[in-house]
mmCIF file of N, CA, C and O in Angstrom:
data_model
loop_
_atom_site.group_PDB
_atom_site.id
_atom_site.type_symbol
_atom_site.label_atom_id
_atom_site.label_comp_id
_atom_site.label_asym_id
_atom_site.label_seq_id
_atom_site.Cartn_x
_atom_site.Cartn_y
_atom_site.Cartn_z
ATOM 1 N N MET A 1 -1.872 -18.526 3.662
ATOM 2 C CA MET A 1 -3.096 -17.815 3.957
ATOM 3 C C MET A 1 -3.785 -17.497 2.628
ATOM 4 O O MET A 1 -3.136 -17.108 1.687
ATOM 5 N N ARG A 2 -5.060 -17.648 2.568
ATOM 6 C CA ARG A 2 -5.791 -17.357 1.345
ATOM 7 C C ARG A 2 -5.706 -15.865 1.031
ATOM 8 O O ARG A 2 -5.567 -15.032 1.917
ATOM 9 N N TYR A 3 -5.828 -15.541 -0.251
ATOM 10 C CA TYR A 3 -5.660 -14.164 -0.703
ATOM 11 C C TYR A 3 -6.656 -13.215 -0.040
ATOM 12 O O TYR A 3 -6.290 -12.158 0.457
ATOM 13 N N TYR A 4 -7.939 -13.588 0.013
ATOM 14 C CA TYR A 4 -8.957 -12.741 0.634
ATOM 15 C C TYR A 4 -8.656 -12.555 2.122
ATOM 16 O O TYR A 4 -8.757 -11.449 2.644
ATOM 17 N N ALA A 5 -8.300 -13.626 2.779
ATOM 18 C CA ALA A 5 -7.989 -13.552 4.211
ATOM 19 C C ALA A 5 -6.790 -12.647 4.448
ATOM 20 O O ALA A 5 -6.749 -11.892 5.428
ATOM 21 N N ARG A 6 -5.816 -12.695 3.551
ATOM 22 C CA ARG A 6 -4.637 -11.843 3.699
ATOM 23 C C ARG A 6 -5.034 -10.373 3.585
ATOM 24 O O ARG A 6 -4.589 -9.538 4.374
ATOM 25 N N SER A 7 -5.871 -10.043 2.610
ATOM 26 C CA SER A 7 -6.266 -8.644 2.466
ATOM 27 C C SER A 7 -7.076 -8.178 3.675
ATOM 28 O O SER A 7 -6.969 -7.026 4.088
ATOM 29 N N PHE A 8 -7.876 -9.063 4.258
ATOM 30 C CA PHE A 8 -8.632 -8.708 5.461
ATOM 31 C C PHE A 8 -7.677 -8.448 6.623
ATOM 32 O O PHE A 8 -7.837 -7.487 7.374
ATOM 33 N N ALA A 9 -6.678 -9.310 6.780
ATOM 34 C CA ALA A 9 -5.695 -9.131 7.857
ATOM 35 C C ALA A 9 -4.936 -7.822 7.675
ATOM 36 O O ALA A 9 -4.678 -7.102 8.648
ATOM 37 N N VAL A 10 -4.588 -7.494 6.442
ATOM 38 C CA VAL A 10 -3.899 -6.230 6.174
ATOM 39 C C VAL A 10 -4.830 -5.061 6.482
ATOM 40 O O VAL A 10 -4.398 -4.047 7.028
ATOM 41 N N ALA A 11 -6.128 -5.184 6.168
ATOM 42 C CA ALA A 11 -7.086 -4.109 6.451
ATOM 43 C C ALA A 11 -7.133 -3.805 7.946
ATOM 44 O O ALA A 11 -7.185 -2.638 8.352
ATOM 45 N N VAL A 12 -7.102 -4.831 8.766
ATOM 46 C CA VAL A 12 -7.118 -4.631 10.215
ATOM 47 C C VAL A 12 -5.870 -3.854 10.647
ATOM 48 O O VAL A 12 -5.958 -2.910 11.443
ATOM 49 N N LEU A 13 -4.721 -4.206 10.092
ATOM 50 C CA LEU A 13 -3.484 -3.506 10.435
ATOM 51 C C LEU A 13 -3.499 -2.070 9.920
ATOM 52 O O LEU A 13 -3.036 -1.153 10.603
ATOM 53 N N VAL A 14 -4.048 -1.868 8.726
ATOM 54 C CA VAL A 14 -4.122 -0.520 8.163
ATOM 55 C C VAL A 14 -5.017 0.367 9.024
ATOM 56 O O VAL A 14 -4.705 1.531 9.269
ATOM 57 N N MET A 15 -6.114 -0.183 9.507
ATOM 58 C CA MET A 15 -6.996 0.585 10.397
ATOM 59 C C MET A 15 -6.279 0.942 11.699
ATOM 60 O O MET A 15 -6.437 2.040 12.223
ATOM 61 N N ALA A 16 -5.456 0.030 12.187
ATOM 62 C CA ALA A 16 -4.691 0.314 13.405
ATOM 63 C C ALA A 16 -3.686 1.439 13.179
ATOM 64 O O ALA A 16 -3.310 2.136 14.124
ATOM 65 N N LEU A 17 -3.276 1.635 11.925
ATOM 66 C CA LEU A 17 -2.325 2.696 11.595
ATOM 67 C C LEU A 17 -3.015 4.001 11.217
ATOM 68 O O LEU A 17 -2.362 4.965 10.815
ATOM 69 N N GLY A 18 -4.339 4.046 11.301
ATOM 70 C CA GLY A 18 -5.047 5.309 11.091
ATOM 71 C C GLY A 18 -6.011 5.363 9.931
ATOM 72 O O GLY A 18 -6.698 6.361 9.747
ATOM 73 N N ALA A 19 -6.077 4.331 9.112
ATOM 74 C CA ALA A 19 -7.009 4.348 7.994
ATOM 75 C C ALA A 19 -8.439 4.239 8.510
ATOM 76 O O ALA A 19 -8.722 3.481 9.433
ATOM 77 N N ALA A 20 -9.325 5.042 7.942
ATOM 78 C CA ALA A 20 -10.733 5.042 8.344
ATOM 79 C C ALA A 20 -11.533 5.729 7.243
ATOM 80 O O ALA A 20 -10.966 6.229 6.263
ATOM 81 N N ILE A 21 -12.831 5.779 7.417
ATOM 82 C CA ILE A 21 -13.694 6.447 6.445
ATOM 83 C C ILE A 21 -13.285 7.914 6.338
ATOM 84 O O ILE A 21 -13.102 8.598 7.346
ATOM 85 N N GLY A 22 -13.110 8.377 5.119
ATOM 86 C CA GLY A 22 -12.744 9.763 4.879
ATOM 87 C C GLY A 22 -11.267 10.069 4.963
ATOM 88 O O GLY A 22 -10.864 11.216 4.816
ATOM 89 N N VAL A 23 -10.450 9.060 5.189
ATOM 90 C CA VAL A 23 -9.000 9.239 5.319
ATOM 91 C C VAL A 23 -8.322 8.645 4.088
ATOM 92 O O VAL A 23 -8.733 7.607 3.586
ATOM 93 N N LEU A 24 -7.289 9.309 3.598
ATOM 94 C CA LEU A 24 -6.558 8.823 2.432
ATOM 95 C C LEU A 24 -5.349 7.993 2.835
ATOM 96 O O LEU A 24 -4.691 8.274 3.832
ATOM 97 N N VAL A 25 -5.066 6.980 2.025
ATOM 98 C CA VAL A 25 -3.874 6.141 2.175
ATOM 99 C C VAL A 25 -3.158 6.158 0.833
ATOM 100 O O VAL A 25 -3.767 5.878 -0.203
ATOM 101 N N ALA A 26 -1.886 6.518 0.817
ATOM 102 C CA ALA A 26 -1.104 6.516 -0.419
ATOM 103 C C ALA A 26 -0.546 5.117 -0.655
ATOM 104 O O ALA A 26 -0.098 4.451 0.276
ATOM 105 N N LEU A 27 -0.594 4.677 -1.906
ATOM 106 C CA LEU A 27 -0.087 3.355 -2.281
ATOM 107 C C LEU A 27 0.971 3.508 -3.361
ATOM 108 O O LEU A 27 0.720 4.101 -4.408
ATOM 109 N N ASN A 28 2.145 2.965 -3.101
ATOM 110 C CA ASN A 28 3.263 3.030 -4.034
ATOM 111 C C ASN A 28 3.735 1.605 -4.312
ATOM 112 O O ASN A 28 4.519 1.046 -3.543
ATOM 113 N N PHE A 29 3.213 1.003 -5.371
ATOM 114 C CA PHE A 29 3.483 -0.399 -5.675
ATOM 115 C C PHE A 29 3.742 -0.620 -7.155
ATOM 116 O O PHE A 29 3.159 0.070 -7.995
ATOM 117 N N GLN A 30 4.589 -1.610 -7.443
ATOM 118 C CA GLN A 30 4.653 -2.166 -8.789
ATOM 119 C C GLN A 30 3.408 -3.027 -8.939
ATOM 120 O O GLN A 30 2.829 -3.465 -7.941
ATOM 121 N N ARG A 31 2.980 -3.302 -10.148
ATOM 122 C CA ARG A 31 1.840 -4.207 -10.346
ATOM 123 C C ARG A 31 2.213 -5.584 -9.821
ATOM 124 O O ARG A 31 3.176 -6.192 -10.283
ATOM 125 N N SER A 32 1.437 -6.044 -8.840
ATOM 126 C CA SER A 32 1.777 -7.288 -8.156
ATOM 127 C C SER A 32 0.617 -7.711 -7.276
ATOM 128 O O SER A 32 -0.310 -6.935 -7.036
ATOM 129 N N PRO A 33 0.670 -8.934 -6.744
ATOM 130 C CA PRO A 33 -0.340 -9.348 -5.764
ATOM 131 C C PRO A 33 -0.352 -8.443 -4.531
ATOM 132 O O PRO A 33 -1.405 -8.207 -3.947
ATOM 133 N N GLU A 34 0.801 -7.923 -4.151
ATOM 134 C CA GLU A 34 0.874 -7.022 -3.004
ATOM 135 C C GLU A 34 0.071 -5.749 -3.263
ATOM 136 O O GLU A 34 -0.569 -5.212 -2.364
ATOM 137 N N MET A 35 0.118 -5.247 -4.515
ATOM 138 C CA MET A 35 -0.644 -4.055 -4.856
ATOM 139 C C MET A 35 -2.148 -4.309 -4.696
ATOM 140 O O MET A 35 -2.867 -3.492 -4.108
ATOM 141 N N ILE A 36 -2.613 -5.455 -5.177
ATOM 142 C CA ILE A 36 -4.030 -5.798 -5.062
ATOM 143 C C ILE A 36 -4.428 -5.924 -3.584
ATOM 144 O O ILE A 36 -5.472 -5.411 -3.167
ATOM 145 N N ALA A 37 -3.586 -6.581 -2.798
ATOM 146 C CA ALA A 37 -3.875 -6.728 -1.360
ATOM 147 C C ALA A 37 -3.947 -5.361 -0.690
ATOM 148 O O ALA A 37 -4.816 -5.117 0.156
ATOM 149 N N ALA A 38 -3.063 -4.445 -1.056
ATOM 150 C CA ALA A 38 -3.056 -3.106 -0.461
ATOM 151 C C ALA A 38 -4.302 -2.321 -0.860
ATOM 152 O O ALA A 38 -4.901 -1.626 -0.025
ATOM 153 N N ILE A 39 -4.718 -2.422 -2.109
ATOM 154 C CA ILE A 39 -5.929 -1.734 -2.553
ATOM 155 C C ILE A 39 -7.145 -2.275 -1.809
ATOM 156 O O ILE A 39 -7.949 -1.512 -1.265
ATOM 157 N N LEU A 40 -7.282 -3.600 -1.776
ATOM 158 C CA LEU A 40 -8.416 -4.211 -1.080
ATOM 159 C C LEU A 40 -8.418 -3.854 0.397
ATOM 160 O O LEU A 40 -9.466 -3.538 0.972
ATOM 161 N N ALA A 41 -7.255 -3.899 1.022
ATOM 162 C CA ALA A 41 -7.164 -3.581 2.454
ATOM 163 C C ALA A 41 -7.574 -2.139 2.722
ATOM 164 O O ALA A 41 -8.301 -1.860 3.677
ATOM 165 N N THR A 42 -7.133 -1.238 1.876
ATOM 166 C CA THR A 42 -7.471 0.172 2.042
ATOM 167 C C THR A 42 -8.976 0.387 1.904
ATOM 168 O O THR A 42 -9.600 1.074 2.719
ATOM 169 N N LEU A 43 -9.574 -0.237 0.895
ATOM 170 C CA LEU A 43 -11.016 -0.096 0.690
ATOM 171 C C LEU A 43 -11.814 -0.755 1.809
ATOM 172 O O LEU A 43 -12.837 -0.222 2.252
ATOM 173 N N LYS A 44 -11.346 -1.916 2.287
ATOM 174 C CA LYS A 44 -12.031 -2.586 3.397
ATOM 175 C C LYS A 44 -11.974 -1.754 4.668
ATOM 176 O O LYS A 44 -12.881 -1.827 5.501
ATOM 177 N N ALA A 45 -10.925 -0.958 4.818
ATOM 178 C CA ALA A 45 -10.792 -0.091 5.990
ATOM 179 C C ALA A 45 -11.692 1.137 5.876
ATOM 180 O O ALA A 45 -11.826 1.896 6.826
ATOM 181 N N GLY A 46 -12.310 1.334 4.710
ATOM 182 C CA GLY A 46 -13.183 2.481 4.500
ATOM 183 C C GLY A 46 -12.473 3.695 3.958
ATOM 184 O O GLY A 46 -13.075 4.753 3.784
ATOM 185 N N SER A 47 -11.193 3.579 3.677
ATOM 186 C CA SER A 47 -10.409 4.699 3.164
ATOM 187 C C SER A 47 -10.416 4.717 1.644
ATOM 188 O O SER A 47 -10.767 3.738 0.993
ATOM 189 N N ALA A 48 -9.995 5.834 1.115
ATOM 190 C CA ALA A 48 -9.728 5.944 -0.319
ATOM 191 C C ALA A 48 -8.214 5.898 -0.483
ATOM 192 O O ALA A 48 -7.472 6.217 0.441
ATOM 193 N N TYR A 49 -7.765 5.478 -1.668
ATOM 194 C CA TYR A 49 -6.319 5.413 -1.859
ATOM 195 C C TYR A 49 -5.850 6.404 -2.907
ATOM 196 O O TYR A 49 -6.576 6.784 -3.814
ATOM 197 N N VAL A 50 -4.604 6.833 -2.725
ATOM 198 C CA VAL A 50 -3.933 7.727 -3.652
ATOM 199 C C VAL A 50 -2.852 6.894 -4.340
ATOM 200 O O VAL A 50 -1.864 6.517 -3.701
ATOM 201 N N PRO A 51 -3.036 6.555 -5.617
ATOM 202 C CA PRO A 51 -2.025 5.735 -6.291
ATOM 203 C C PRO A 51 -0.785 6.563 -6.635
ATOM 204 O O PRO A 51 -0.898 7.668 -7.167
ATOM 205 N N LEU A 52 0.368 6.039 -6.294
ATOM 206 C CA LEU A 52 1.646 6.673 -6.627
ATOM 207 C C LEU A 52 2.418 5.729 -7.532
ATOM 208 O O LEU A 52 2.749 4.622 -7.130
ATOM 209 N N ASP A 53 2.709 6.168 -8.734
ATOM 210 C CA ASP A 53 3.465 5.351 -9.676
ATOM 211 C C ASP A 53 4.937 5.370 -9.268
ATOM 212 O O ASP A 53 5.527 6.443 -9.124
ATOM 213 N N PRO A 54 5.555 4.200 -9.084
ATOM 214 C CA PRO A 54 6.974 4.168 -8.713
ATOM 215 C C PRO A 54 7.894 4.821 -9.739
ATOM 216 O O PRO A 54 9.031 5.152 -9.419
ATOM 217 N N LYS A 55 7.395 5.052 -10.940
ATOM 218 C CA LYS A 55 8.210 5.680 -11.988
ATOM 219 C C LYS A 55 8.198 7.203 -11.909
ATOM 220 O O LYS A 55 8.948 7.863 -12.610
ATOM 221 N N LEU A 56 7.353 7.757 -11.051
ATOM 222 C CA LEU A 56 7.300 9.214 -10.912
ATOM 223 C C LEU A 56 8.587 9.739 -10.275
ATOM 224 O O LEU A 56 9.157 9.086 -9.392
ATOM 225 N N PRO A 57 8.999 10.937 -10.670
ATOM 226 C CA PRO A 57 10.162 11.542 -10.014
ATOM 227 C C PRO A 57 9.849 11.829 -8.539
ATOM 228 O O PRO A 57 8.697 12.074 -8.164
ATOM 229 N N ALA A 58 10.877 11.827 -7.719
ATOM 230 C CA ALA A 58 10.712 12.020 -6.278
ATOM 231 C C ALA A 58 10.001 13.330 -5.952
ATOM 232 O O ALA A 58 9.175 13.378 -5.030
ATOM 233 N N GLU A 59 10.293 14.386 -6.685
ATOM 234 C CA GLU A 59 9.645 15.679 -6.422
ATOM 235 C C GLU A 59 8.147 15.623 -6.684
ATOM 236 O O GLU A 59 7.360 16.241 -5.977
ATOM 237 N N ARG A 60 7.731 14.883 -7.692
ATOM 238 C CA ARG A 60 6.303 14.741 -7.990
ATOM 239 C C ARG A 60 5.603 13.949 -6.878
ATOM 240 O O ARG A 60 4.516 14.307 -6.446
ATOM 241 N N VAL A 61 6.238 12.886 -6.419
ATOM 242 C CA VAL A 61 5.690 12.098 -5.317
ATOM 243 C C VAL A 61 5.562 12.973 -4.076
ATOM 244 O O VAL A 61 4.536 12.961 -3.387
ATOM 245 N N ARG A 62 6.583 13.763 -3.802
ATOM 246 C CA ARG A 62 6.563 14.660 -2.638
ATOM 247 C C ARG A 62 5.402 15.648 -2.750
ATOM 248 O O ARG A 62 4.691 15.906 -1.772
ATOM 249 N N ALA A 63 5.168 16.191 -3.944
ATOM 250 C CA ALA A 63 4.078 17.149 -4.148
ATOM 251 C C ALA A 63 2.711 16.485 -3.968
ATOM 252 O O ALA A 63 1.803 17.072 -3.350
ATOM 253 N N ILE A 64 2.545 15.272 -4.487
ATOM 254 C CA ILE A 64 1.269 14.560 -4.343
ATOM 255 C C ILE A 64 0.986 14.274 -2.869
ATOM 256 O O ILE A 64 -0.129 14.478 -2.389
ATOM 257 N N VAL A 65 1.999 13.807 -2.157
ATOM 258 C CA VAL A 65 1.828 13.510 -0.728
ATOM 259 C C VAL A 65 1.520 14.793 0.047
ATOM 260 O O VAL A 65 0.650 14.801 0.927
ATOM 261 N N ALA A 66 2.180 15.897 -0.294
ATOM 262 C CA ALA A 66 1.916 17.170 0.393
ATOM 263 C C ALA A 66 0.491 17.649 0.115
ATOM 264 O O ALA A 66 -0.175 18.176 1.015
ATOM 265 N N ASP A 67 0.015 17.477 -1.105
ATOM 266 C CA ASP A 67 -1.340 17.931 -1.465
ATOM 267 C C ASP A 67 -2.437 17.063 -0.862
ATOM 268 O O ASP A 67 -3.476 17.568 -0.455
ATOM 269 N N THR A 68 -2.226 15.756 -0.831
ATOM 270 C CA THR A 68 -3.289 14.843 -0.387
ATOM 271 C C THR A 68 -3.244 14.544 1.105
ATOM 272 O O THR A 68 -4.232 14.122 1.680
ATOM 273 N N ARG A 69 -2.100 14.717 1.732
ATOM 274 C CA ARG A 69 -1.895 14.469 3.167
ATOM 275 C C ARG A 69 -2.477 13.134 3.633
ATOM 276 O O ARG A 69 -3.350 13.085 4.506
ATOM 277 N N PRO A 70 -1.983 12.023 3.080
ATOM 278 C CA PRO A 70 -2.477 10.710 3.515
ATOM 279 C C PRO A 70 -2.014 10.410 4.940
ATOM 280 O O PRO A 70 -1.005 10.948 5.404
ATOM 281 N N CYS A 71 -2.772 9.539 5.611
ATOM 282 C CA CYS A 71 -2.386 9.159 6.979
ATOM 283 C C CYS A 71 -1.250 8.141 6.965
ATOM 284 O O CYS A 71 -0.567 7.960 7.968
ATOM 285 N N LEU A 72 -1.063 7.485 5.823
ATOM 286 C CA LEU A 72 -0.121 6.375 5.712
ATOM 287 C C LEU A 72 0.285 6.217 4.261
ATOM 288 O O LEU A 72 -0.510 6.459 3.357
ATOM 289 N N LEU A 73 1.522 5.826 4.030
ATOM 290 C CA LEU A 73 1.982 5.464 2.699
ATOM 291 C C LEU A 73 2.391 4.003 2.756
ATOM 292 O O LEU A 73 3.274 3.633 3.518
ATOM 293 N N PHE A 74 1.716 3.216 1.966
ATOM 294 C CA PHE A 74 1.935 1.772 1.910
ATOM 295 C C PHE A 74 2.778 1.469 0.688
ATOM 296 O O PHE A 74 2.464 1.920 -0.410
ATOM 297 N N THR A 75 3.824 0.683 0.834
ATOM 298 C CA THR A 75 4.694 0.394 -0.296
ATOM 299 C C THR A 75 5.266 -1.014 -0.194
ATOM 300 O O THR A 75 4.960 -1.757 0.733
ATOM 301 N N GLN A 76 6.111 -1.346 -1.155
ATOM 302 C CA GLN A 76 6.845 -2.613 -1.149
ATOM 303 C C GLN A 76 8.248 -2.350 -0.628
ATOM 304 O O GLN A 76 8.781 -1.252 -0.780
ATOM 305 N N ARG A 77 8.833 -3.361 -0.048
ATOM 306 C CA ARG A 77 10.184 -3.236 0.505
ATOM 307 C C ARG A 77 11.161 -2.707 -0.549
ATOM 308 O O ARG A 77 11.980 -1.841 -0.264
ATOM 309 N N SER A 78 11.041 -3.189 -1.768
ATOM 310 C CA SER A 78 11.962 -2.789 -2.836
ATOM 311 C C SER A 78 11.804 -1.324 -3.241
ATOM 312 O O SER A 78 12.700 -0.758 -3.876
ATOM 313 N N LEU A 79 10.699 -0.686 -2.867
ATOM 314 C CA LEU A 79 10.447 0.713 -3.235
ATOM 315 C C LEU A 79 10.556 1.670 -2.058
ATOM 316 O O LEU A 79 10.299 2.859 -2.197
ATOM 317 N N ARG A 80 10.949 1.156 -0.920
ATOM 318 C CA ARG A 80 10.992 1.990 0.291
ATOM 319 C C ARG A 80 11.892 3.211 0.122
ATOM 320 O O ARG A 80 11.552 4.310 0.560
ATOM 321 N N ASP A 81 13.030 3.058 -0.525
ATOM 322 C CA ASP A 81 13.940 4.187 -0.726
ATOM 323 C C ASP A 81 13.305 5.282 -1.579
ATOM 324 O O ASP A 81 13.613 6.461 -1.416
ATOM 325 N N HIS A 82 12.428 4.893 -2.482
ATOM 326 C CA HIS A 82 11.748 5.845 -3.374
ATOM 327 C C HIS A 82 10.855 6.808 -2.602
ATOM 328 O O HIS A 82 10.609 7.929 -3.052
ATOM 329 N N VAL A 83 10.372 6.400 -1.443
ATOM 330 C CA VAL A 83 9.458 7.243 -0.666
ATOM 331 C C VAL A 83 10.037 7.665 0.678
ATOM 332 O O VAL A 83 9.317 8.195 1.526
ATOM 333 N N SER A 84 11.316 7.443 0.877
ATOM 334 C CA SER A 84 11.934 7.852 2.145
ATOM 335 C C SER A 84 12.023 9.373 2.208
ATOM 336 O O SER A 84 12.121 10.051 1.195
ATOM 337 N N GLY A 85 11.936 9.900 3.399
ATOM 338 C CA GLY A 85 12.061 11.339 3.591
ATOM 339 C C GLY A 85 10.771 12.110 3.403
ATOM 340 O O GLY A 85 10.779 13.336 3.501
ATOM 341 N N LEU A 86 9.667 11.431 3.153
ATOM 342 C CA LEU A 86 8.387 12.124 3.015
ATOM 343 C C LEU A 86 7.769 12.348 4.388
ATOM 344 O O LEU A 86 8.050 11.625 5.339
ATOM 345 N N ASP A 87 6.903 13.337 4.469
ATOM 346 C CA ASP A 87 6.252 13.668 5.733
ATOM 347 C C ASP A 87 4.991 12.833 5.917
ATOM 348 O O ASP A 87 3.876 13.358 5.979
ATOM 349 N N VAL A 88 5.170 11.507 5.970
ATOM 350 C CA VAL A 88 4.068 10.570 6.154
ATOM 351 C C VAL A 88 4.654 9.263 6.684
ATOM 352 O O VAL A 88 5.796 8.923 6.382
ATOM 353 N N ALA A 89 3.879 8.554 7.490
ATOM 354 C CA ALA A 89 4.323 7.245 7.983
ATOM 355 C C ALA A 89 4.367 6.270 6.806
ATOM 356 O O ALA A 89 3.429 6.205 6.018
ATOM 357 N N VAL A 90 5.454 5.528 6.692
ATOM 358 C CA VAL A 90 5.632 4.564 5.598
ATOM 359 C C VAL A 90 5.646 3.156 6.171
ATOM 360 O O VAL A 90 6.365 2.884 7.134
ATOM 361 N N SER A 91 4.840 2.274 5.574
ATOM 362 C CA SER A 91 4.808 0.868 5.978
ATOM 363 C C SER A 91 4.976 -0.012 4.751
ATOM 364 O O SER A 91 4.442 0.297 3.686
ATOM 365 N N CYS A 92 5.701 -1.109 4.925
ATOM 366 C CA CYS A 92 5.898 -2.073 3.842
ATOM 367 C C CYS A 92 4.988 -3.269 4.071
ATOM 368 O O CYS A 92 4.995 -3.858 5.157
ATOM 369 N N LEU A 93 4.234 -3.619 3.052
ATOM 370 C CA LEU A 93 3.285 -4.714 3.164
ATOM 371 C C LEU A 93 3.967 -6.019 3.530
ATOM 372 O O LEU A 93 3.496 -6.750 4.393
ATOM 373 N N GLU A 94 5.100 -6.320 2.910
ATOM 374 C CA GLU A 94 5.789 -7.593 3.166
ATOM 375 C C GLU A 94 6.254 -7.709 4.613
ATOM 376 O O GLU A 94 6.389 -8.807 5.130
ATOM 377 N N GLU A 95 6.501 -6.575 5.258
ATOM 378 C CA GLU A 95 6.938 -6.600 6.648
ATOM 379 C C GLU A 95 5.760 -6.777 7.608
ATOM 380 O O GLU A 95 5.939 -7.222 8.729
ATOM 381 N N MET A 96 4.573 -6.413 7.152
ATOM 382 C CA MET A 96 3.390 -6.543 8.003
ATOM 383 C C MET A 96 2.863 -7.969 7.999
ATOM 384 O O MET A 96 2.600 -8.542 9.045
ATOM 385 N N ILE A 97 2.674 -8.516 6.805
ATOM 386 C CA ILE A 97 2.168 -9.886 6.659
ATOM 387 C C ILE A 97 2.897 -10.520 5.488
ATOM 388 O O ILE A 97 2.697 -10.118 4.347
ATOM 389 N N PRO A 98 3.754 -11.496 5.744
ATOM 390 C CA PRO A 98 4.480 -12.149 4.655
ATOM 391 C C PRO A 98 3.515 -12.791 3.661
ATOM 392 O O PRO A 98 2.458 -13.285 4.028
ATOM 393 N N ALA A 99 3.914 -12.767 2.393
ATOM 394 C CA ALA A 99 3.086 -13.362 1.334
ATOM 395 C C ALA A 99 3.046 -14.865 1.450
ATOM 396 O O ALA A 99 4.009 -15.509 1.859
ATOM 397 N N SER A 100 1.921 -15.416 1.089
ATOM 398 C CA SER A 100 1.756 -16.862 1.020
ATOM 399 C C SER A 100 2.180 -17.320 -0.361
ATOM 400 O O SER A 100 1.955 -16.614 -1.341
ATOM 401 N N PRO A 101 2.781 -18.502 -0.511
ATOM 402 C CA PRO A 101 3.163 -18.978 -1.836
ATOM 403 C C PRO A 101 1.975 -19.132 -2.773
ATOM 404 O O PRO A 101 2.132 -19.077 -3.976
ATOM 405 N N ASP A 102 0.781 -19.288 -2.235
ATOM 406 C CA ASP A 102 -0.413 -19.456 -3.061
ATOM 407 C C ASP A 102 -0.969 -18.144 -3.589
ATOM 408 O O ASP A 102 -1.816 -18.157 -4.463
ATOM 409 N N ASP A 103 -0.536 -16.999 -3.063
ATOM 410 C CA ASP A 103 -1.128 -15.718 -3.446
ATOM 411 C C ASP A 103 -1.084 -15.459 -4.945
ATOM 412 O O ASP A 103 -2.059 -15.063 -5.544
ATOM 413 N N GLU A 104 0.062 -15.649 -5.580
ATOM 414 C CA GLU A 104 0.184 -15.346 -6.996
ATOM 415 C C GLU A 104 -0.658 -16.270 -7.851
ATOM 416 O O GLU A 104 -1.179 -15.867 -8.878
ATOM 417 N N SER A 105 -0.844 -17.491 -7.440
ATOM 418 C CA SER A 105 -1.613 -18.429 -8.241
ATOM 419 C C SER A 105 -3.112 -18.145 -8.163
ATOM 420 O O SER A 105 -3.876 -18.633 -8.973
ATOM 421 N N ARG A 106 -3.537 -17.336 -7.222
ATOM 422 C CA ARG A 106 -4.960 -17.040 -7.059
ATOM 423 C C ARG A 106 -5.393 -15.823 -7.867
ATOM 424 O O ARG A 106 -6.566 -15.496 -7.907
ATOM 425 N N LEU A 107 -4.477 -15.073 -8.460
ATOM 426 C CA LEU A 107 -4.864 -13.887 -9.224
ATOM 427 C C LEU A 107 -5.341 -14.251 -10.596
ATOM 428 O O LEU A 107 -4.988 -15.141 -11.217
#
């Protein structure tokens, strides 16, 4: 699937999970094509995103999520444990739409 088409497909799924104009979505990603797809999908859904650095301590992540109250936390499968136990729905991008082998070559 082309990179733009993938981000559009993710945007549709993000909207189904509650993203909309005026709603925040937390993003917890390493720098990667998945991070770009998540940012684009969030913006296409009309939401703003709250970037969460995977290097932040768990207590800091918990405080940011408590303060911003996002409708959804989007992450990578490898970082799911880092955000477990938070009071927000967590979704992994790779589980929603598998990456295409061409995605990395298009960045």
